[in-house]
XYZ file of C-alpha atoms in Angstrom:
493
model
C 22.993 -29.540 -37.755
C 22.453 -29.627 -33.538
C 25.441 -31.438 -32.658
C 24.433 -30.769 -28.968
C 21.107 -32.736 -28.894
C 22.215 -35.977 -29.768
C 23.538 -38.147 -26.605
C 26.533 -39.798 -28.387
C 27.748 -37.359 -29.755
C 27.910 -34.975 -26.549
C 31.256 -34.263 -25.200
C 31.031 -35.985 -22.341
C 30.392 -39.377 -24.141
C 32.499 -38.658 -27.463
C 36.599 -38.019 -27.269
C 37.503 -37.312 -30.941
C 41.329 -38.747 -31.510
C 41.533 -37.901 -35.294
C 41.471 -40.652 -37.149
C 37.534 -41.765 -37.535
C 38.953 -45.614 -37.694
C 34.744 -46.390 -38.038
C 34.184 -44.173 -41.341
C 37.103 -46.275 -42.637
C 35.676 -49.996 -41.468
C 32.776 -48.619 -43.417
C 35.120 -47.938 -46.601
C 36.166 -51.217 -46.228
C 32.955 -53.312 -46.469
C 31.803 -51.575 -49.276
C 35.318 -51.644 -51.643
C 35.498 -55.294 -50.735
C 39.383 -54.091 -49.504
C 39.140 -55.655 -46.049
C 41.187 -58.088 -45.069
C 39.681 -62.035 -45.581
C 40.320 -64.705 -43.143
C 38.945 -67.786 -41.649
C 36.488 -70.333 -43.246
C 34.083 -67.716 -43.837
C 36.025 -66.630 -46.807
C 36.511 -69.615 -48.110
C 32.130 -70.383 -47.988
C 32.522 -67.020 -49.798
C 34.935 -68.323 -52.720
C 32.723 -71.226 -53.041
C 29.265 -69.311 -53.795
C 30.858 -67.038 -56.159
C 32.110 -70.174 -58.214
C 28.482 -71.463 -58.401
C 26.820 -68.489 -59.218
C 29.652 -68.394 -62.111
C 28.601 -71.877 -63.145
C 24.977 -71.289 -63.062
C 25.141 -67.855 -65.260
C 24.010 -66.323 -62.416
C 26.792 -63.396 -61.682
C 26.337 -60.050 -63.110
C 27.619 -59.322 -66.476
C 30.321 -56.539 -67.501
C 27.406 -53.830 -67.702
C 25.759 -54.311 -64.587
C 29.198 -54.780 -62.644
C 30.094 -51.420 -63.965
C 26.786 -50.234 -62.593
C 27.460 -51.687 -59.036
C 31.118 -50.545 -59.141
C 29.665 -46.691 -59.877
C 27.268 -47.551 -56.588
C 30.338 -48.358 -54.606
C 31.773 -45.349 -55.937
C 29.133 -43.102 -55.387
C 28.727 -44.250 -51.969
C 31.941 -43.817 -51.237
C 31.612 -40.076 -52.172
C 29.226 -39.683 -50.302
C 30.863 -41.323 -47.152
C 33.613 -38.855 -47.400
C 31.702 -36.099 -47.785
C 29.640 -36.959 -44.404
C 33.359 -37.531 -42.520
C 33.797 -34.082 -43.639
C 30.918 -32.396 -42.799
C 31.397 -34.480 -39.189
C 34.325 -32.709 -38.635
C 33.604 -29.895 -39.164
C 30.072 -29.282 -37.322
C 32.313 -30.904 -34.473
C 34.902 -28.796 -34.345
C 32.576 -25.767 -34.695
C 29.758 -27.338 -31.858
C 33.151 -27.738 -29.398
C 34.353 -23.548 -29.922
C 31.037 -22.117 -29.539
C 30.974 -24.634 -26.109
C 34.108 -23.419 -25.229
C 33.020 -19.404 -25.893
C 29.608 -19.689 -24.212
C 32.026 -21.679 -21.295
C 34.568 -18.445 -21.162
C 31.333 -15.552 -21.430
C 29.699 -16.934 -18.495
C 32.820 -17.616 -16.324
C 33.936 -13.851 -17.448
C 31.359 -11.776 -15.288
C 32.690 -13.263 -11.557
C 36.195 -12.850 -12.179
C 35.691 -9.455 -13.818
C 35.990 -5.898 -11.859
C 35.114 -3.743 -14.798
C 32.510 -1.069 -14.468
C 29.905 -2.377 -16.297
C 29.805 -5.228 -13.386
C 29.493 -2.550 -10.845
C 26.963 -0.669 -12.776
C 25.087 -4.216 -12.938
C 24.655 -4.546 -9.103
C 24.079 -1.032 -8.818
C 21.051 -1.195 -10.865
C 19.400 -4.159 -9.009
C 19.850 -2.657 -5.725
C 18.442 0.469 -7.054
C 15.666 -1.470 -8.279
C 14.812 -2.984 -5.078
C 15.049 0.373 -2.882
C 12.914 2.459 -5.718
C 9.011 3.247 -5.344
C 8.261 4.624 -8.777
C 6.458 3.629 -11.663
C 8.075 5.494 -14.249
C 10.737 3.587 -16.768
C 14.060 5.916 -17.444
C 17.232 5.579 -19.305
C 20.710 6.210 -17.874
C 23.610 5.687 -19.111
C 26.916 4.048 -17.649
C 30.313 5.073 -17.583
C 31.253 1.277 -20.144
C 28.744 3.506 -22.812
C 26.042 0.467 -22.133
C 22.584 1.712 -21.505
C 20.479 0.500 -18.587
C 16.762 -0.221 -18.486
C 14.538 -0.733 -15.801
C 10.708 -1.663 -17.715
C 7.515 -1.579 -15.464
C 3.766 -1.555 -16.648
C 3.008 1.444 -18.247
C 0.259 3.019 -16.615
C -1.870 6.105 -17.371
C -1.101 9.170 -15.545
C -3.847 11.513 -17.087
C -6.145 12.393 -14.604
C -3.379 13.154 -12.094
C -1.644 15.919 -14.832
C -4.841 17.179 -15.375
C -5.698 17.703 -11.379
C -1.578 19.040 -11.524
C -1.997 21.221 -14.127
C -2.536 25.265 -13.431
C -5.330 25.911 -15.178
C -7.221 22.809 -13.473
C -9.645 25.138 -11.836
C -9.951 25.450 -7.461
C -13.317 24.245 -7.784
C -12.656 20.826 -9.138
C -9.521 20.267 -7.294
C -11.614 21.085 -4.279
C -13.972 18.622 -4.752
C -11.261 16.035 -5.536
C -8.991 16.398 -2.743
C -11.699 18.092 0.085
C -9.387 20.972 0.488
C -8.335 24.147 -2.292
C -4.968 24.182 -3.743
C -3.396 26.936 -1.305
C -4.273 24.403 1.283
C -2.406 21.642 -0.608
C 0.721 23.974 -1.732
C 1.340 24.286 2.139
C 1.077 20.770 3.122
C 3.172 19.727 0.577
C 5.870 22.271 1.614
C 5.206 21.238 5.057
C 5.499 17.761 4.284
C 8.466 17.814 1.623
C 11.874 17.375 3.654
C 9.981 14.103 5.276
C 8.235 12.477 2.101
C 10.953 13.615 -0.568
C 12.926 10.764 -2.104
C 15.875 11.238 -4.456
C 16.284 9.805 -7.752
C 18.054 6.539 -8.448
C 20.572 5.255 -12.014
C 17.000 3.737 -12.823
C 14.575 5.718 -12.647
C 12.989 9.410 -10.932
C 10.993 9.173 -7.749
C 8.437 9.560 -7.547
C 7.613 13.573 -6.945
C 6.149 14.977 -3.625
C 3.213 16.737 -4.711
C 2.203 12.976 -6.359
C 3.175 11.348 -3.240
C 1.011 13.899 -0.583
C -2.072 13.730 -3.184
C -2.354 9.911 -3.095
C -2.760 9.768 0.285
C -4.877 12.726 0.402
C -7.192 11.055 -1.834
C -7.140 7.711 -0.738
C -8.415 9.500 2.475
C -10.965 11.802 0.972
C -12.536 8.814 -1.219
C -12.423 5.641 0.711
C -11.872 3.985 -2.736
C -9.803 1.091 -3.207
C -6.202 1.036 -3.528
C -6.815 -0.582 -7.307
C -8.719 2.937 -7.969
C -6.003 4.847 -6.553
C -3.486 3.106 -8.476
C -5.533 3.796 -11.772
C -5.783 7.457 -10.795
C -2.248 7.907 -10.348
C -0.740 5.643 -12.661
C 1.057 3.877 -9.910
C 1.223 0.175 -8.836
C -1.242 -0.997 -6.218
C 1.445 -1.847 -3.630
C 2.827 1.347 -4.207
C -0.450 3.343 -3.389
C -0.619 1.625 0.208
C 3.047 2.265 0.715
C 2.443 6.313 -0.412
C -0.390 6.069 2.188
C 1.072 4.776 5.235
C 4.606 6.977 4.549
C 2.320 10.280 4.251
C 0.159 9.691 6.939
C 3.453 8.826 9.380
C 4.743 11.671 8.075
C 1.505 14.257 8.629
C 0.922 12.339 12.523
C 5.000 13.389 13.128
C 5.219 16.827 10.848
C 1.907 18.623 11.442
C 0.533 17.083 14.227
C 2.409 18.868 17.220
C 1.974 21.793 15.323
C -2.164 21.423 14.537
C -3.317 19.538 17.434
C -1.972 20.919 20.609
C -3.743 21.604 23.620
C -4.213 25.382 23.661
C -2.312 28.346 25.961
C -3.868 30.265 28.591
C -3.990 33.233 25.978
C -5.998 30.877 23.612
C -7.895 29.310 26.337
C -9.183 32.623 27.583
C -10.330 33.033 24.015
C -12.355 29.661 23.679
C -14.242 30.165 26.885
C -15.795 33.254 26.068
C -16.347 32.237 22.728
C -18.418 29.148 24.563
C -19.634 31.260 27.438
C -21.084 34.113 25.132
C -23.125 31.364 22.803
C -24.388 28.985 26.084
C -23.739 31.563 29.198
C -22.145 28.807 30.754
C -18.892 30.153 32.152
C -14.902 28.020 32.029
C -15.926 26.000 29.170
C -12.855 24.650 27.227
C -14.237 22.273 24.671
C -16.824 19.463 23.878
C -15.594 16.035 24.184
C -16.669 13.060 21.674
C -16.173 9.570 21.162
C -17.283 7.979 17.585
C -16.900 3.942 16.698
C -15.304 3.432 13.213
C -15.923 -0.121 11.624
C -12.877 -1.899 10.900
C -12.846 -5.728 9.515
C -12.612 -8.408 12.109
C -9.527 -8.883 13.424
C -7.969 -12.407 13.933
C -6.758 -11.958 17.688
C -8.632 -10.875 19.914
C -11.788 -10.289 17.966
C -14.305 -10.007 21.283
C -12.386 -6.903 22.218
C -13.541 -5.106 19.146
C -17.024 -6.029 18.898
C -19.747 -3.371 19.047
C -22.934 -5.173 20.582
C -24.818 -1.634 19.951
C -23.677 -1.753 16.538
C -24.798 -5.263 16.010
C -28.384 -4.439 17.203
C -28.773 -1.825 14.886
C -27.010 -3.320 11.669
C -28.474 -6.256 12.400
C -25.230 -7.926 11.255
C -21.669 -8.106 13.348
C -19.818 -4.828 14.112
C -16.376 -4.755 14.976
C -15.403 -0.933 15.694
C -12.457 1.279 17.170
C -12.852 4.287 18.521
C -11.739 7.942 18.241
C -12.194 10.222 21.134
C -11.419 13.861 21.096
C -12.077 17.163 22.141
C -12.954 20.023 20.373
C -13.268 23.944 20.301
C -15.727 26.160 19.302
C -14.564 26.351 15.821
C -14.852 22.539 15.641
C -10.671 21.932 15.620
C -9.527 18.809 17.588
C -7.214 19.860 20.886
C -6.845 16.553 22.104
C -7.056 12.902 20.691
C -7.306 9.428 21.867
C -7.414 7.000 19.222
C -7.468 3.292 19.192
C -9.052 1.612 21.902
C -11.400 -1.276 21.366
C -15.352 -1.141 20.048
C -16.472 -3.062 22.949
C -15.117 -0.401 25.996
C -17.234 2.541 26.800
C -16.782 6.248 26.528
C -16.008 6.297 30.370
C -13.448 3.224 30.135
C -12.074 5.064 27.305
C -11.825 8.455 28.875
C -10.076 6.472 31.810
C -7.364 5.552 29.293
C -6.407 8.750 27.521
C -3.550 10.751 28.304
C -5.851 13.812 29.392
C -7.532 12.073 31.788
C -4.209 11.386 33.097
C -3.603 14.764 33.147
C -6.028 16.050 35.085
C -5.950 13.594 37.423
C -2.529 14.977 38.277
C -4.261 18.655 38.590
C -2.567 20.001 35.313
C -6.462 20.745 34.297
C -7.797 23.562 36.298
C -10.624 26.057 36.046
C -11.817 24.345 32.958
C -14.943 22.367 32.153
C -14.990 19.766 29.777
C -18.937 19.063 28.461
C -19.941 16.125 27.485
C -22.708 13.606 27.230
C -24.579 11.153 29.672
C -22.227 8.230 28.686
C -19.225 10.263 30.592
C -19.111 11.077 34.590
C -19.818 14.429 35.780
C -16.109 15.269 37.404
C -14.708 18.247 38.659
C -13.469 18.839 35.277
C -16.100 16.967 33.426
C -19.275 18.354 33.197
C -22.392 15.940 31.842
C -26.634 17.179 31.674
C -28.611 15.992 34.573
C -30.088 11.795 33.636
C -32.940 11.399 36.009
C -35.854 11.780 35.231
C -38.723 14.357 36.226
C -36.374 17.621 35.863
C -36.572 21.035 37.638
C -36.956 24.104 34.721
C -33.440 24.972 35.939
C -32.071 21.304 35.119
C -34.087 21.433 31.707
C -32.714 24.484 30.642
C -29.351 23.461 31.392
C -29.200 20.107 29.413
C -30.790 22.278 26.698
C -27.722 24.690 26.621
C -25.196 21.564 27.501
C -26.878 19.942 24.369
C -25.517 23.145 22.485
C -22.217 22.815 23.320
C -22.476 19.209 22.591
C -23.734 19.347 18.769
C -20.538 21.332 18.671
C -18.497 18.553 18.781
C -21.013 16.064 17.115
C -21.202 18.293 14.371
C -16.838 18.476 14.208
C -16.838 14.405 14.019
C -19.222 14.666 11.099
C -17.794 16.790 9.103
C -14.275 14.770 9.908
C -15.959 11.604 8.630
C -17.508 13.457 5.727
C -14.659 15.306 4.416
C -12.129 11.907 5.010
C -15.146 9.338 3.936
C -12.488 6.537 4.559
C -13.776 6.300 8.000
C -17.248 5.359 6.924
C -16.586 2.487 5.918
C -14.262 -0.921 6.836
C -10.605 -0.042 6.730
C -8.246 -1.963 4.696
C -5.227 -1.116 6.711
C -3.574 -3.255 9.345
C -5.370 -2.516 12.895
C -1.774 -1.964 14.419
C -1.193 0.797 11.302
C -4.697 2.262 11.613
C -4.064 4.873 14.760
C -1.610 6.603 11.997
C -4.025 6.784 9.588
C -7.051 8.264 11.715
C -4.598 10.622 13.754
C -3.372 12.075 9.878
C -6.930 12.862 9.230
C -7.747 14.576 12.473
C -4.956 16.659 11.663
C -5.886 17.549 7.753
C -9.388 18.505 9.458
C -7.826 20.969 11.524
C -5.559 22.444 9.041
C -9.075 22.577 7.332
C -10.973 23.803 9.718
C -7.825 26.633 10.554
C -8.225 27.782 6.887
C -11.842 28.193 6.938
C -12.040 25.525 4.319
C -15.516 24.972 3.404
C -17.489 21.864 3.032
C -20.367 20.630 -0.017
C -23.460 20.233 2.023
C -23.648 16.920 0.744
C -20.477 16.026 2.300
C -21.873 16.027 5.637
C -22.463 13.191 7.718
C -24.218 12.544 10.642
C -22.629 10.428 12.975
C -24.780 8.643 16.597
C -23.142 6.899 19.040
C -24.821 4.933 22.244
C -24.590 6.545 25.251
C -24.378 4.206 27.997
C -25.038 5.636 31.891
C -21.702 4.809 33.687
C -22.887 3.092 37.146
C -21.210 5.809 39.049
C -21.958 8.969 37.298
C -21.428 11.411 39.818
C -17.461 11.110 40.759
C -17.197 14.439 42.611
C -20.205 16.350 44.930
C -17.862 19.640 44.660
C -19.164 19.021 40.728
C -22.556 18.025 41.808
C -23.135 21.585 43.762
C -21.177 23.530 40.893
C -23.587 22.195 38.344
C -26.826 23.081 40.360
C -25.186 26.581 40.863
C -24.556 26.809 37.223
C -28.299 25.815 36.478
C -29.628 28.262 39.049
C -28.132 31.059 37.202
C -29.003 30.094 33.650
C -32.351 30.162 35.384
C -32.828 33.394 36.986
C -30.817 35.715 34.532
C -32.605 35.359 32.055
C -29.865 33.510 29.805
C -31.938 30.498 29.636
C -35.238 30.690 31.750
C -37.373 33.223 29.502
C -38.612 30.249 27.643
C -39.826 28.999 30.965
C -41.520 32.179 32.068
C-alpha cells in the first residue's frame, strides 16, 4: 500500500498520537456499546417496543446471524488498525532514510565525494569519444557512457599493412609525410588522459583535420569516418590547423636567404632568360557564405557575372618559387578589393616599401602595377616583337604560380567550395593548408591528375599602372635583350 500518495494521510497533514480514538468510535457504533443520551434514545426505545409488538424484530436465529456480522466486522476493523500501523510506521522510516541519504553527500568529505566532482569536471574538459572504466580509491567504479560510434575505417587507414597508395589518396599526402607532421605536431596537439576516459590520440587528431581539408566533406562525414562526435570534428580542426599556422609555418613558409635566393633566380632566369626573378605572385578568391556584417565588403561582382548567382569571396595572395612552394602569404582581405588594393595591404609590400626588397623582381599579372620591384607584361595594345615576346616569357613565369594555386585548391578541395568555418577562424584554416602544400611540394609529393584544378581570376587594370619610370626603362631594357639574343626573338625572325 502507497501511504505517500494519499493527501490525508501525508505527514504534513497526519500527527499519529497512538491511540486511533476514530477506529474505536467505529467499534462503538457497530457493538451498540456507545454511550446513549438525550431524547434520541429514548425515540430509539420506543421503535424497538413496536417492532416487538408487531412481530416484527428478528428472531433468535437471525440475531445470531447479525451478532456474527458485528463480529466479523469487528475482525476485520482490527485487522485494518493493524495493518494502518504498520504501513505507517514503515512509510515514516523509509521517509526518514531517503531524508538522511540525501542530506549525507553535502556534509560528507569522503573520497568517493571527491572522486564524484572529479569525474564531472573531467567530463567537461575531455574531447573523446571513447567510454572507459576507472576505478576509485572507495572500490566504486566510475562510468562516463557516450554514443558508440564506429571507428573502422580510421583502424583500417591506421593499420600497417593499409597500403601507401590508398592512404595517399585519402589524406593527399604518403604516410612518411604524415609520420613527420604528426611528430612535428605532437607536443602542441597531445592531450593527456583523464579518470574518465583516454584522449583522444594524436595521429587521430592530425588525420581529422587533414581530411576534413583534403575532402571538403561535412563535419557529419568526418564524424562518421572517425567515430567521433560532430562538435568534436570542428574542434580537432580548428586546434590542428592553429597548431600547423604556429608549429610549421615559420619553419615552411619563410621568405628565403640570399643563398636560396641566388638559387631561385637562376632557376627562373635559366627557364625565361629574364634575370633577378624571385617568384610569381597570385591572388585567388575563395567563396565563403555570406557573412552577416558587413556583407558588401565581401562581394565578388566578377564572380556574380559569371555564376550568375551572388558571390561572396576572400582572398589568398601569395608568392611562389619555381618549385611552386609559397614564400609569402596574405590571407584574408575582402572579395570586393582588388589585387593592387590587396598587394597595398600585405606585409611585403610593406617591406619593400621600406627598401628591405632589393635586386629582386616580383612577376605578376596586368591586375598589379609595374614597380621597381614589381614587374607586370606590357597592356596596350598594338605591341613591338620585343614587348610580345616578353609578355610571352612573363606569361611563363606566371602559369608558375597559377599552376601552384591549383594544385593547392586541388589537393585541399575545401577551398572549392563555401566554408563552414567562422570568417574570423578562416585565415587559420587557409594559412594551415598553404603550409601542408609546401611540406608537399618540399617532399616531392605527387598529385592524381585528376586532382588538379584550374583556378581564373579577373584581372582588373589598376588606373595607375606604371608607379615607377626607373621600372618602365628596366622593362624595355629587359625586352630588348630577350629580343636580340636570341632567348626569345627566333620565333620572330
Amino acid at each position: 500500500m502507497e501511504i505517500g500518495s494519499f493527501a490525508f494521510l501525508s505527514p504534513e497533514g497526519f500527527s499519529y498520537n497512538g491511540d486511533f480514538s476514530w477506529f474505536q468510535d467505529m467499534e462503538d457504533g457497530f457493538n451498540g456499546n456507545g454511550k446513549k443520551r438525550g431524547r434520541k434514545d429514548s425515540e430509539e426505545s420506543l421503535l424497538h417496543q413496536q417492532l416487538k409488538k408487531n412481530g416484527l424484530l428478528l428472531d433468535d436465529g437471525a440475531k445470531q446471524e447479525q451478532h456474527q456480522c458485528f463480529t466479523d466486522s469487528n475482525q476485520q476493523t482490527a485487522v485494518f488498525e493493524a495493518d494502518f500501523k504498520n504501513d505507517y510506521f514503515d512509510q515514516i522510516q523509509i521517509n526518514e532514510f531517503d531524508h538522511s541519504r540525501s542530506k549525507r553527500p553535502r556534509k560528507s568529505s569522503s573520497p568517493v565525494a571527491s572522486t564524484v566532482t572529479a569525474a564531472v569536471v573531467s567530463a567537461g574538459n575531455s574531447d573523446n569519444a571513447e567510454p572507459s572504466h576507472s576505478g576509485g580509491g572507495s572500490g566504486h567504479q566510475r562510468r562516463l557512457w557516450v554514443k558508440d560510434r564506429s571507428k573502422d575505417w580510421w583502424d583500417k587507414c591506421n593499420h600497417p599493412d593499409f597500403s601507401d597508395e590508398e592512404f595517399k589518396r585519402a589524406f593527399r599526402m604518403s604516410k612518411a609525410t604524415f609520420d613527420m607532421i604528426c611528430e612535428e605536431l605532437e607536443p602542441a596537439v597531445m592531450k593527456k588522459n583523464t579518470m574518465l576516459r583516454d584522449a583522444i590520440p594524436v595521429r587521430q587528431r592530425v588525420a581529422v583535420c587533414i581530411w576534413r581539408l583534403a575532402t571538403g566533406e561535412p563535419l557529419r562525414m568526418v564524424s562518421k569516418r572517425f567515430g567521433l562526435g560532430i562538435s568534436t570534428c570542428h574542434k580537432l580542426v580548428l586546434e590542428v590547423c592553429t597548431a600547423i599556422k604556429t608549429v610549421l609555418m615559420p619553419k615552411f613558409v619563410q621568405w628565403p636567404d640570399d643563398t636560396k635566393m641566388k638559387q631561385i633566380k637562376d632557376e627562373f632566369e635559366s627557364i625565361t632568360g629574364i634575370p633577378n626573378v624571385g617568384g610569381a605572385i597570385y591572388t585567388t578568391h575563395l567563396p565563403i557564405i555570406a557573412p552577416k556584417a558587413n556583407a558588401t565588403a565581401y562581394f565578388n561582382k566578377k564572380h556574380t557575372e559569371r555564376s550568375q548567382k551572388n558571390s561572396y569571396t576572400i582572398t589568398l595572395q601569395g608568392i611562389v618559387d619555381g618549385n611552386g612552394v609559397f614564400r609569402d602569404v596574405c590571407i584574408g582581405w575582402p572579395g570586393s578589393m582588388s589585387d593592387e588594393q590587396i598587394l597595398e595591404k600585405s606585409a611585403f609590400y610593406q617591406r619593400a616599401a621600406k627598401g628591405q626588397v632589393k635586386d629582386i623582381w616580383v612577376v605578376g599579372s596586368k591586375g598589379y602595377p609595374l614597380m621597381d620591384w614589381v614587374l607586370v607584361p606590357y597592356s596596350h595594345q598594338n605591341q613591338t616583337w620585343a614587348q610580345h615576346a616578353f609578355n610571352e616569357k612573363i606569361g611563363e613565369i606566371e602559369k608558375v604560380g597559377k599552376e601552384a594555386f591549383g594544385r593547392l585548391k586541388g589537393r585541399w578541395s575545401c577551398l572549392q567550395r563555401r566554408s563552414e568555418v567562422k570568417l574570423q577562424e578562416l585565415p587559420v584554416v587557409l594559412g594551415a593548408c598553404c603550409v601542408l602544400h609546401n611540406i608537399c611540394e618540399m617532399r616531392k609529393e605527387e598529385m592524381e591528375a585528376e586532382l588538379n584544378c584550374e583556378v581564373f581570376d579577373d584581372e582588373v587594370i589598376p588606373e595607375n599602372n606604371l608607379r615607377s619610370m626607373a621600372a618602365v626603362q628596366a622593362r624595355d631594357h629587359i625586352a630588348h635583350n630577350l629580343l636580340h639574343h636570341g632567348l626569345a626573338g627566333t620565333a620572330f625572325i
